[in-house]
XYZ file of C-alpha atoms in Angstrom:
744
model
C 0.000 0.000 0.000
C 2.153 2.848 -1.273
C -0.731 5.325 -1.318
C 0.084 7.680 1.544
C -3.508 8.784 2.356
C -4.671 5.164 2.601
C -1.668 4.213 4.718
C -2.334 7.182 6.979
C -5.999 6.183 7.323
C -5.108 2.607 8.288
C -2.552 3.826 10.843
C -5.113 6.222 12.318
C -7.807 3.540 12.433
C -5.439 1.182 14.232
C -4.581 3.891 16.753
C -8.226 4.734 17.430
C -9.347 1.112 17.632
C -6.578 0.317 20.121
C -7.926 2.887 22.568
C -11.518 1.736 22.017
C -10.590 -1.232 24.195
C -9.829 1.101 27.106
C -13.405 2.369 27.433
C -15.466 -0.561 26.167
C -15.761 -2.232 29.607
C -16.621 1.024 31.450
C -20.436 0.985 30.972
C -20.397 -2.668 32.083
C -18.674 -2.118 35.427
C -21.947 -1.494 37.350
C -23.311 -4.693 35.778
C -20.257 -6.674 36.864
C -20.522 -5.205 40.378
C -24.142 -6.317 40.740
C -23.435 -9.764 39.295
C -20.345 -10.581 41.320
C -20.701 -8.228 44.300
C -17.289 -6.539 44.391
C -16.488 -3.185 46.021
C -15.543 0.197 44.550
C -11.916 -0.508 45.448
C -12.022 -3.846 43.613
C -13.453 -1.966 40.645
C -10.476 0.395 40.599
C -8.123 -2.600 40.982
C -9.708 -4.133 37.860
C -9.191 -0.796 36.186
C -5.599 -0.491 37.455
C -4.271 -3.945 36.500
C -4.971 -2.994 32.905
C -2.671 -0.023 33.297
C 0.079 -1.959 35.061
C 0.077 -4.560 32.278
C 0.112 -1.717 29.768
C 3.127 -0.178 31.513
C 4.929 -3.531 31.469
C 4.442 -3.610 27.695
C 5.639 -0.055 27.243
C 8.758 -0.781 29.312
C 9.630 -3.915 27.351
C 8.276 -3.791 23.800
C 7.408 -0.097 23.703
C 10.388 0.866 21.516
C 10.724 -2.474 19.711
C 9.208 -1.000 16.543
C 12.215 1.339 16.232
C 14.336 -1.791 15.704
C 12.174 -4.314 13.852
C 9.674 -2.001 12.153
C 6.203 -0.729 12.960
C 4.160 -3.387 11.152
C 5.128 -6.576 13.019
C 4.738 -4.950 16.438
C 1.390 -3.312 15.606
C -0.018 -6.458 14.009
C 1.004 -8.728 16.883
C -0.456 -6.296 19.414
C -3.791 -6.176 17.579
C -3.998 -9.989 17.503
C -3.314 -10.070 21.253
C -5.969 -7.405 21.759
C -8.475 -9.600 19.920
C -7.643 -12.399 22.390
C -8.282 -10.010 25.285
C -11.717 -9.199 23.879
C -12.580 -12.902 23.734
C -11.554 -13.291 27.387
C -13.988 -10.495 28.298
C -16.741 -12.199 26.341
C -16.387 -15.464 28.296
C -15.683 -13.879 31.718
C -17.611 -15.522 34.571
C -16.160 -13.780 37.621
C -13.739 -11.238 39.050
C -10.696 -13.400 38.308
C -11.688 -13.670 34.651
C -12.075 -9.890 34.446
C -8.595 -9.435 35.903
C -7.109 -11.860 33.347
C -8.898 -10.146 30.465
C -7.734 -6.727 31.641
C -4.107 -7.898 31.907
C -4.080 -9.277 28.362
C -5.872 -6.184 27.094
C -3.473 -3.845 28.897
C -0.336 -5.533 27.575
C -1.727 -5.472 24.027
C -2.650 -1.784 24.209
C 0.782 -0.963 25.651
C 2.502 -2.787 22.805
C 0.362 -1.012 20.222
C 0.085 2.538 21.581
C 3.561 3.970 21.019
C 3.917 1.987 17.800
C 0.665 3.184 16.219
C 1.367 6.769 17.278
C 4.775 6.591 15.577
C 3.148 4.922 12.548
C 0.658 7.786 12.266
C 3.453 10.386 12.455
C 5.565 8.409 9.945
C 2.795 8.118 7.339
C 1.224 11.556 7.836
C 1.181 13.906 4.826
C 2.703 16.572 7.079
C 4.043 16.750 10.651
C 1.226 19.112 11.624
C -1.496 16.778 10.369
C 0.270 13.847 12.000
C 0.222 15.546 15.389
C -3.472 16.428 14.982
C -4.533 12.885 14.170
C -2.215 11.134 16.627
C -3.518 13.293 19.475
C -7.165 12.954 18.384
C -7.355 9.183 17.889
C -7.102 8.264 21.604
C -10.124 10.422 22.390
C -11.961 9.173 19.297
C -11.292 5.540 20.161
C -12.340 5.946 23.785
C -15.534 7.783 22.783
C -16.456 5.062 20.282
C -15.848 2.352 22.883
C -18.015 4.031 25.511
C -20.959 4.698 23.171
C -20.775 1.311 21.451
C -20.635 -0.603 24.718
C -23.394 1.478 26.322
C -25.719 1.027 23.335
C -25.158 -2.718 23.026
C -25.547 -3.303 26.773
C -28.803 -1.338 26.828
C -30.460 -2.449 23.599
C -28.769 -5.508 22.009
C -28.872 -9.218 22.776
C -25.932 -10.748 24.663
C -25.300 -7.447 26.475
C -22.104 -8.642 28.201
C -20.590 -10.296 25.140
C -21.587 -8.676 21.856
C -19.365 -5.594 22.065
C -16.306 -7.759 22.678
C -17.074 -10.144 19.824
C -17.397 -7.176 17.445
C -14.143 -5.614 18.630
C -12.258 -8.926 18.343
C -13.181 -9.150 14.664
C -12.200 -5.499 14.081
C -8.767 -6.050 15.637
C -8.063 -9.118 13.517
C -8.957 -7.210 10.341
C -6.713 -4.291 11.342
C -3.885 -6.705 12.190
C -3.924 -7.775 8.551
C -4.279 -4.262 7.140
C -1.299 -2.745 8.976
C 0.995 -5.112 7.071
C 0.137 -3.103 3.982
C 1.409 0.183 5.469
C 4.991 0.879 4.257
C 7.751 1.191 6.831
C 9.233 4.687 6.974
C 11.492 4.889 10.004
C 13.072 1.449 10.334
C 16.812 1.334 11.060
C 19.057 -0.133 8.415
C 19.721 -3.257 10.457
C 18.993 -4.667 13.887
C 21.023 -7.550 15.244
C 19.302 -10.280 17.294
C 21.346 -9.190 20.297
C 20.192 -5.593 20.059
C 16.571 -6.722 19.707
C 16.769 -8.887 22.834
C 18.443 -6.081 24.757
C 15.615 -3.761 23.754
C 13.161 -6.108 25.519
C 14.807 -5.547 28.892
C 12.592 -3.253 30.984
C 13.666 0.246 30.172
C 12.423 3.700 29.370
C 14.372 6.517 27.893
C 14.468 9.657 25.842
C 16.995 11.027 23.340
C 18.921 13.855 25.035
C 17.531 16.516 22.683
C 13.970 15.495 23.625
C 14.366 15.506 27.416
C 13.908 19.237 28.148
C 10.665 19.329 26.173
C 9.402 16.109 27.763
C 10.065 17.142 31.368
C 8.463 20.537 30.809
C 5.325 18.751 29.543
C 5.008 16.328 32.485
C 2.437 18.405 34.418
C 0.331 18.788 31.261
C 0.420 15.069 30.480
C -0.395 14.253 34.113
C -3.318 16.668 34.242
C -4.981 15.447 31.052
C -4.650 11.734 31.690
C -5.518 11.870 35.412
C -8.834 13.401 34.427
C -9.428 10.718 31.793
C -8.694 8.078 34.437
C -11.349 9.509 36.736
C -13.983 9.441 33.997
C -13.252 5.851 32.962
C -12.825 4.345 36.455
C -15.356 6.059 38.702
C -17.301 8.014 36.080
C -20.051 5.390 35.695
C -20.400 5.141 39.505
C -20.633 8.940 39.841
C -23.332 9.049 37.172
C -25.317 6.188 38.678
C -24.935 6.958 42.402
C -24.634 10.741 42.625
C -26.497 11.846 39.491
C -29.129 9.061 39.387
C -28.520 7.915 35.802
C -29.953 4.400 35.320
C -29.530 3.845 31.586
C -26.305 2.155 30.500
C -26.630 3.859 27.131
C -26.847 7.305 28.736
C -23.820 6.468 30.884
C -21.913 5.575 27.717
C -23.050 8.777 26.010
C -21.982 10.984 28.931
C -18.601 9.279 29.135
C -18.193 9.648 25.376
C -19.075 13.357 25.501
C -15.838 14.104 27.338
C -13.686 12.324 24.766
C -15.677 13.513 21.744
C -15.177 17.082 22.939
C -11.473 16.239 23.067
C -11.512 15.741 19.307
C -12.993 19.222 18.884
C -10.297 20.664 21.129
C -7.649 18.993 19.007
C -9.062 20.404 15.778
C -9.772 23.943 17.006
C -6.379 24.354 18.663
C -4.556 23.847 15.365
C -5.801 27.196 14.098
C -4.044 29.048 16.921
C -0.389 29.964 17.553
C 1.425 27.413 19.768
C 1.367 29.579 22.897
C -2.391 30.129 22.603
C -2.946 26.427 21.896
C -1.362 25.582 25.224
C -3.249 28.207 27.204
C -6.567 27.342 25.565
C -6.077 23.719 26.594
C -5.203 24.469 30.196
C -7.850 27.148 30.603
C -10.771 25.081 29.335
C -9.517 22.023 31.227
C -9.577 23.945 34.529
C -12.992 25.541 33.874
C -14.503 22.202 32.904
C -13.198 20.472 36.026
C -14.543 23.243 38.246
C -17.945 22.851 36.585
C -17.972 19.079 37.170
C -17.012 19.617 40.829
C -19.963 21.956 41.240
C -22.276 19.552 39.412
C -21.180 16.639 41.614
C -21.842 18.620 44.774
C -25.246 19.823 43.500
C -26.338 16.578 41.829
C -26.934 18.506 38.587
C -26.620 16.259 35.534
C -26.874 19.031 32.861
C -24.061 21.008 34.528
C -21.994 17.802 34.783
C -22.420 17.175 31.049
C -21.544 20.791 30.235
C -18.457 20.553 32.427
C -17.475 17.306 30.709
C -17.729 19.021 27.305
C -15.523 21.941 28.369
C -13.011 19.714 30.185
C -12.903 17.326 27.249
C -12.212 20.214 24.898
C -9.276 21.174 27.105
C -8.097 17.563 27.231
C -7.904 17.440 23.426
C -6.187 20.814 23.026
C -3.628 20.180 25.783
C -2.818 16.644 24.668
C -2.483 17.697 21.032
C -0.022 20.387 22.087
C 2.041 17.774 23.969
C 2.007 15.309 21.049
C 3.047 18.033 18.615
C 5.881 19.271 20.832
C 7.244 15.745 21.352
C 6.832 14.845 17.675
C 8.904 17.891 16.754
C 11.600 17.135 19.321
C 11.872 13.368 18.715
C 14.376 12.027 16.164
C 12.548 10.136 13.423
C 14.165 6.774 14.197
C 13.420 7.058 17.957
C 9.785 8.139 17.873
C 8.570 4.733 19.046
C 10.722 5.069 22.168
C 9.666 8.675 22.799
C 5.943 8.005 22.499
C 6.238 4.782 24.522
C 7.861 6.798 27.328
C 5.165 9.435 27.030
C 2.459 6.794 27.419
C 4.214 5.302 30.444
C 3.785 8.650 32.163
C 0.275 9.073 30.736
C -0.972 5.766 32.045
C 0.633 6.194 35.446
C -1.332 9.430 35.689
C -4.328 7.545 34.279
C -4.251 4.763 36.907
C -2.487 5.669 40.153
C -4.778 8.600 41.090
C -7.822 6.505 40.096
C -6.656 3.638 42.318
C -6.156 6.045 45.206
C -9.616 7.454 44.525
C -11.108 3.953 44.778
C -9.596 3.523 48.245
C -10.699 6.994 49.271
C -14.256 6.393 48.054
C -14.632 3.402 50.374
C -13.370 5.371 53.368
C -14.689 8.882 52.780
C -17.488 8.399 50.286
C -17.826 8.901 46.563
C -18.794 12.584 46.581
C -15.921 13.905 48.750
C -13.486 11.774 46.764
C -14.713 13.136 43.423
C -14.505 16.727 44.688
C -10.982 16.247 46.079
C -9.874 14.585 42.830
C -11.161 17.585 40.895
C -9.263 19.994 43.142
C -6.054 18.020 42.569
C -6.693 18.189 38.839
C -7.020 22.001 38.912
C -3.728 22.213 40.843
C -1.991 20.106 38.185
C -3.340 22.377 35.450
C -1.936 25.449 37.199
C 1.478 23.759 37.504
C 1.336 22.871 33.800
C 0.566 26.489 32.926
C 3.571 27.745 34.898
C 5.803 25.088 33.296
C 4.593 26.219 29.864
C 5.530 29.825 30.583
C 9.002 28.763 31.740
C 9.460 26.573 28.648
C 8.445 29.416 26.326
C 10.976 31.745 27.919
C 13.694 29.105 27.630
C 12.848 28.606 23.954
C 13.249 32.327 23.299
C 16.643 32.190 24.982
C 17.718 29.261 22.800
C 16.586 31.015 19.634
C 18.601 34.046 20.667
C 21.679 31.891 21.291
C 24.798 33.966 20.756
C 22.827 36.917 19.356
C 24.652 40.099 20.260
C 27.522 38.235 21.935
C 31.034 39.492 21.260
C 32.825 37.345 18.729
C 35.287 34.670 19.875
C 36.210 33.923 16.253
C 39.610 34.835 14.817
C 39.868 35.758 11.131
C 42.740 34.193 9.160
C 43.844 33.814 5.531
C 45.759 30.986 3.867
C 47.085 31.116 0.288
C 48.576 28.723 -2.240
C 49.536 29.467 -5.862
C 46.110 28.215 -6.944
C 43.753 29.714 -4.328
C 43.309 31.953 -1.281
C 41.060 30.757 1.541
C 39.764 33.003 4.292
C 38.671 31.124 7.406
C 37.421 31.703 10.937
C 39.036 29.872 13.820
C 38.375 29.330 17.522
C 39.107 26.834 20.259
C 42.378 25.279 21.390
C 44.756 24.867 18.454
C 46.046 21.665 20.044
C 42.570 20.179 20.221
C 41.072 17.736 17.726
C 40.060 19.400 14.478
C 36.468 20.116 13.456
C 35.995 21.860 10.085
C 32.667 23.483 9.158
C 31.698 23.953 5.489
C 28.892 26.347 4.591
C 26.455 26.192 1.685
C 24.624 28.604 -0.621
C 24.337 31.560 -0.016
C 26.334 31.520 3.214
C 29.796 32.323 4.547
C 31.830 30.684 7.306
C 30.191 32.998 9.856
C 26.986 30.959 9.560
C 28.614 28.488 11.986
C 29.207 31.004 14.814
C 26.961 29.231 17.360
C 28.296 25.767 16.554
C 31.939 26.886 16.613
C 31.612 28.650 19.966
C 29.860 25.622 21.464
C 32.339 23.010 20.248
C 35.353 25.213 21.002
C 34.116 25.256 24.593
C 34.098 21.436 24.459
C 37.786 21.409 23.496
C 37.613 21.257 19.686
C 39.810 23.272 17.336
C 37.072 24.742 15.129
C 37.654 26.151 11.637
C 35.074 27.525 9.173
C 36.376 28.637 5.754
C 34.646 30.882 3.257
C 34.470 28.451 0.365
C 35.617 29.328 -3.141
C 33.548 32.219 -4.537
C 32.360 33.407 -1.125
C 33.329 36.069 1.384
C 37.012 36.917 1.561
C 38.192 33.826 -0.339
C 39.215 34.132 -3.985
C 36.438 34.062 -6.593
C 37.564 33.076 -10.121
C 35.390 34.216 -13.031
C 35.231 30.915 -14.952
C 32.345 28.574 -14.147
C 34.570 25.509 -14.334
C 36.571 26.855 -11.401
C 33.717 25.712 -9.156
C 33.716 21.970 -9.694
C 33.632 19.708 -6.649
C 37.114 18.534 -7.590
C 38.467 22.088 -7.226
C 36.638 22.583 -3.930
C 37.897 19.324 -2.438
C 41.425 20.307 -3.455
C 40.955 23.668 -1.704
C 39.902 21.888 1.490
C 42.743 19.362 1.268
C 45.234 22.227 1.042
C 43.625 23.997 4.003
C 43.635 20.743 5.969
C 47.361 20.305 5.336
C 47.931 23.904 6.414
C 46.100 23.168 9.692
C 48.365 20.203 10.412
C 46.682 17.419 8.496
C 45.319 15.567 11.540
C 42.214 13.558 10.808
C 39.187 15.805 11.302
C 35.445 15.824 11.867
C 33.926 17.550 8.817
C 30.564 19.286 9.255
C 28.633 20.539 6.238
C 25.396 22.303 5.395
C 23.748 22.494 1.970
C 26.537 22.546 -0.681
C 29.025 22.337 2.173
C 27.650 18.858 2.846
C 28.298 17.974 -0.794
C 31.924 19.082 -0.542
C 32.400 17.305 2.809
C 30.930 14.080 1.447
C 33.131 14.191 -1.646
C 36.211 14.846 0.474
C 35.362 11.869 2.711
C 35.006 9.671 -0.382
C 38.124 10.850 -2.268
C 40.375 11.716 0.690
C 39.226 9.278 3.419
C 42.419 9.654 5.491
C 41.471 13.274 6.181
C 38.018 12.423 7.557
C 37.492 10.738 10.931
C 33.738 11.229 10.784
C 31.200 13.268 8.854
C 28.187 15.425 9.781
C 25.913 16.391 6.896
C 23.048 18.837 7.361
C 20.097 19.506 5.061
C 21.619 17.840 2.007
C 22.084 14.094 1.676
C 25.185 12.386 0.339
C 25.000 11.170 -3.273
C 27.883 8.846 -4.244
C 27.093 9.349 -7.954
C 27.545 13.140 -7.538
C 25.099 15.840 -6.675
C 23.572 16.632 -10.064
C 20.215 16.955 -11.756
C 20.837 13.510 -13.238
C 20.938 12.111 -9.687
C 18.320 14.293 -8.010
C 15.424 14.381 -10.492
C 14.746 10.593 -10.513
C 14.253 10.790 -6.730
C 11.557 13.484 -6.887
C 8.339 12.616 -5.018
C 5.879 12.450 -7.912
C 2.872 12.422 -5.575
C 3.719 16.089 -4.960
C 5.334 16.918 -8.307
C 3.617 15.144 -11.229
C 6.133 14.758 -14.045
C 3.869 16.436 -16.609
C 3.595 19.639 -14.564
C 6.923 19.656 -12.742
C 9.494 17.689 -14.770
C 12.345 18.660 -12.438
C 10.247 18.737 -9.265
C 11.626 20.977 -6.541
C 14.925 21.141 -8.474
C 13.520 23.454 -11.161
C 15.487 26.332 -9.616
C 18.666 24.269 -10.124
C 17.726 23.752 -13.793
C 17.169 27.507 -14.148
C 20.826 28.170 -13.314
C 21.878 25.904 -16.181
C 19.482 27.466 -18.706
C 19.164 31.134 -17.635
C 22.265 31.785 -15.583
C 22.598 35.510 -16.269
C 18.942 36.184 -15.471
C 19.174 34.229 -12.243
C 22.292 36.070 -11.093
C 21.071 39.512 -12.147
C 17.826 39.025 -10.216
C 19.704 38.026 -7.070
C 22.138 40.937 -7.403
C 19.426 43.565 -7.979
C 19.032 44.113 -4.214
C 21.422 41.853 -2.366
C 20.252 42.711 1.148
C 16.596 42.053 0.250
C 17.593 38.873 -1.590
C 19.370 37.460 1.435
C 16.619 38.521 3.832
C 13.987 36.856 1.642
C 16.006 33.640 1.350
C 16.652 33.223 5.080
C 13.203 32.445 6.466
C 12.347 29.751 8.997
C 10.584 26.598 7.865
C 6.949 25.849 8.631
C 5.069 22.537 8.842
C 2.313 24.008 6.664
C 4.631 23.806 3.643
C 5.231 20.056 3.948
C 3.597 18.006 1.206
C 2.923 21.072 -0.935
C 4.606 22.317 -4.093
C 7.713 24.329 -3.261
C 8.217 27.744 -4.910
C 11.533 26.331 -6.135
C 9.537 24.135 -8.548
C 8.089 27.087 -10.470
C 11.140 29.304 -11.034
C 11.342 28.621 -14.789
C 7.583 29.041 -15.220
C 7.591 32.487 -13.600
C 10.784 33.657 -15.304
C 13.034 33.641 -12.234
C 13.008 33.411 -8.456
C 11.249 36.764 -8.129
C 9.043 36.582 -11.205
C 8.367 39.612 -13.364
C 9.790 41.995 -10.736
C 13.265 40.473 -11.250
C 14.346 41.524 -7.796
C 13.525 40.567 -4.232
C 10.680 42.416 -2.516
C 11.674 44.653 0.418
C 12.192 42.194 3.286
C 13.373 42.628 6.852
C 16.014 40.087 7.928
C 15.044 37.656 10.691
C 17.294 38.364 13.720
C 16.489 34.931 15.164
C 18.459 33.444 12.260
C 21.227 35.984 11.669
C 22.106 38.427 14.465
C 21.979 41.921 12.882
C 25.747 42.480 12.925
C 26.349 39.077 11.327
C 23.714 39.723 8.678
C 25.424 42.977 7.785
C 28.686 41.057 7.297
C 26.860 38.534 5.102
C 25.513 41.324 2.886
C 28.943 42.924 2.606
C 30.418 39.577 1.555
C 27.967 39.321 -1.350
C 28.565 42.902 -2.354
C 32.221 41.982 -2.815
C 31.695 39.183 -5.375
C 27.983 39.261 -6.200
C 26.019 36.030 -6.604
C 27.729 34.921 -9.814
C 30.547 32.810 -8.299
C 28.304 31.077 -5.762
C 25.665 30.260 -8.402
C 28.346 28.866 -10.733
C 28.525 25.865 -8.392
C 25.267 24.678 -10.034
C 26.691 24.595 -13.565
C 29.223 21.740 -13.424
C 27.145 18.566 -13.346
C 29.117 16.693 -16.036
C 32.476 17.405 -14.417
C 31.128 16.518 -10.977
C 29.730 13.202 -12.214
C 33.071 12.321 -13.823
C 34.882 13.200 -10.600
C 32.494 11.103 -8.471
C 33.211 8.056 -10.633
C 36.887 8.248 -9.648
C 36.152 7.802 -5.925
C 37.493 4.580 -4.354
C 34.945 1.825 -3.676
C 32.287 3.585 -5.734
C 32.099 6.471 -3.275
C 31.045 4.267 -0.366
C 31.801 5.899 3.009
C 33.238 3.753 5.788
C 33.466 6.584 8.346
C 30.666 7.249 10.858
C 28.165 9.613 9.212
C 25.469 11.698 10.889
C 22.761 13.212 8.702
C 20.689 15.967 10.326
C 17.429 16.292 8.451
C 15.065 19.261 8.446
C 11.557 17.815 8.525
C 10.078 21.020 7.086
C 12.732 21.399 4.394
C 10.541 21.189 1.297
C 13.532 20.815 -1.028
C 15.977 18.526 0.757
C 14.135 16.557 3.453
C 14.541 12.790 3.314
C 11.362 12.189 5.347
C 8.663 10.316 3.459
C 10.502 10.091 0.127
C 13.388 8.284 -1.607
C 15.883 11.137 -1.472
C 17.905 9.545 1.309
C 18.126 6.103 -0.330
C 21.499 6.595 -2.102
C 23.029 7.843 1.146
C 21.680 4.904 3.134
C 23.127 2.479 0.585
C 26.519 4.234 0.462
C 27.197 4.713 4.194
C 28.434 1.816 6.299
C 27.667 3.599 9.590
C 24.829 6.101 9.174
C 22.765 7.814 11.856
C 19.841 10.097 10.997
C 18.359 12.748 13.275
C 15.294 14.709 12.156
C 14.632 18.158 13.589
C 11.455 20.193 12.985
C 13.036 22.948 10.910
C 13.350 24.185 7.374
C 16.434 24.308 5.179
C 18.388 26.765 7.352
C 18.474 24.294 10.199
C 21.854 25.349 11.726
C 20.395 28.840 12.146
C 16.770 27.964 12.927
C 17.549 25.379 15.605
C 21.036 26.211 16.829
C 20.751 24.481 20.198
C 19.108 21.335 18.790
C 21.675 21.105 15.991
C 24.540 21.364 18.461
C 22.971 18.820 20.792
C 22.399 16.341 17.978
C 26.080 16.475 17.036
C 27.247 16.245 20.659
C 25.071 13.197 21.323
C 26.305 11.460 18.180
C 29.943 12.248 18.986
C 29.520 10.688 22.439
C 27.824 7.600 21.027
C 30.803 7.088 18.690
C 33.468 7.920 21.306
C 34.574 10.933 19.273
C 34.839 13.524 22.042
C 38.079 15.469 22.632
C 40.551 13.106 24.230
C 39.315 10.134 22.173
C 39.818 11.453 18.620
């Protein structure tokens, strides 16, 4: 099933159906109590063993899909869930209910993180993925409550029919998920690593931890409230609000979760900060209303409070899912969401279990009121944590802005070329060389160089040929990859020739990859950002066959997002003249942060030829203010001055040497295969170069013996947009490969 919308639908259906199991027994609990005479505490124990089994699954198989793939884990979990439904159908006592809940809980735990990651993987865009993945739990729970309530009230076999139906649904879905393509499976997983992954564990990638811990109060608040509704909600309705119809009980329970879907949808239209505050605000108001309704015995007010609280549940949980989806590396999403659900279900079960004990000792009404007060306190803590997180994010985005430079400017010349470079850090430390792309200069790496110099690295960032203060020959054939690699080899010798870590962005990644292939002794390890490695050379001949034709039909967009590249080869003078018409406005218009709304849509780079140039009939950039979050003002001024020195002609000439670059690539040893450790940092919102959801990363995966991929929610200018995350991704990878100073 290579059709992305169908795959996405199946993944979403599996996610929703998994959570249907959580609420299906709820309308039946009063029936079970009357039949088998157990207490309110026993009821919460039956509720809680489900969660403990679920947690056991999350701790053992929760991240297994990151190693063996999403499909086998999801399918096996759905089959096990079908078995749990059959155990419910034949239950004849409290012990049978406990057994059914344990099987059901383990199956849901195995499926939850996996199906959430599957939804994110197959989504047409990260934004839509976060909407659906945060909505399906509420949708599934609402369906389960209504379906069970209706069948118990009106259908034959009231204690069995709902479970028979769900068992069949799970078996059908278990077959369908095998048709969903894998998108985030590692290249290989040894049997030993798979068995080790089954040891009880929970964890988070370092770059995800700050976001996760800041969201803990929010996750706790939303899921503690859901636990109250599903454990004691039917008892509150029957005992305190005098509701006798099982169907009405199911409807009222479903109202909370159905409103959650509305909260999820509505919140997407708001800025992130307002999304968070809308969720917390409506959650608190709704809980206060249900407290008042419980004390007054007012069913209409209770339902209204459930609607408002449910709306807040959906908005707050969607915000958490979106934030974690953005922060989680693509190949570790299963682990991240499994850890999130461990926390969610602890909040879901432990307070509910305590409430069951309290209800026996103090009564149902005081317990419900106290639970609501605790919930409001959690919401207030979550709100404060959100404010702190927002301030921290602003500080990270302003990293190094306005800070006095620690970089030293140097020049190195040979008879063939002059290279200007920036340098910082201990000159006796291990060497890390940063290569910029188009249209950048070495200064683009200021944040990274300062950070790694502080770690003990000798950091160097040259202005590449045609840029900044380095020499800029007039001939186009002076800008072949062969010439650029030779420049870097000469600079490397000048710096002492010790094996180095090479870090590239955009065309800098292309040069770094070619150097690693042709001059492997110079490269200890390689970090590529925003542009994958192509062993057959970066050229239109290589790139165009990898275009995602679901976005760019060949008849309309023959070169896909690479039409701008083609324009340089067919209308070079026009392209350069347009860029030079107002260089400051050109650069300001180019450097804009990425947005998830652009994912899956046609990039403006695909229509450059059709509109006669990057800027259309105007043939110059519109007046644009530079974004200080990307380039600090003083650095942006230096960037503009650099392009006033040479213009855009030399830098654009890099695009005009495909034939020479292909011939050079064919001379690389071992077909250009890289044996060094390689880290690729992918911008998920990079509409030109992302490797998420397409085949663009396939040549790199085949050519790299030791490849790690980290995806960051950013556009093409990732080293500027997400400075702190980019630095952290490299640091984590260096540690995992024992490449820190002192080990290199």
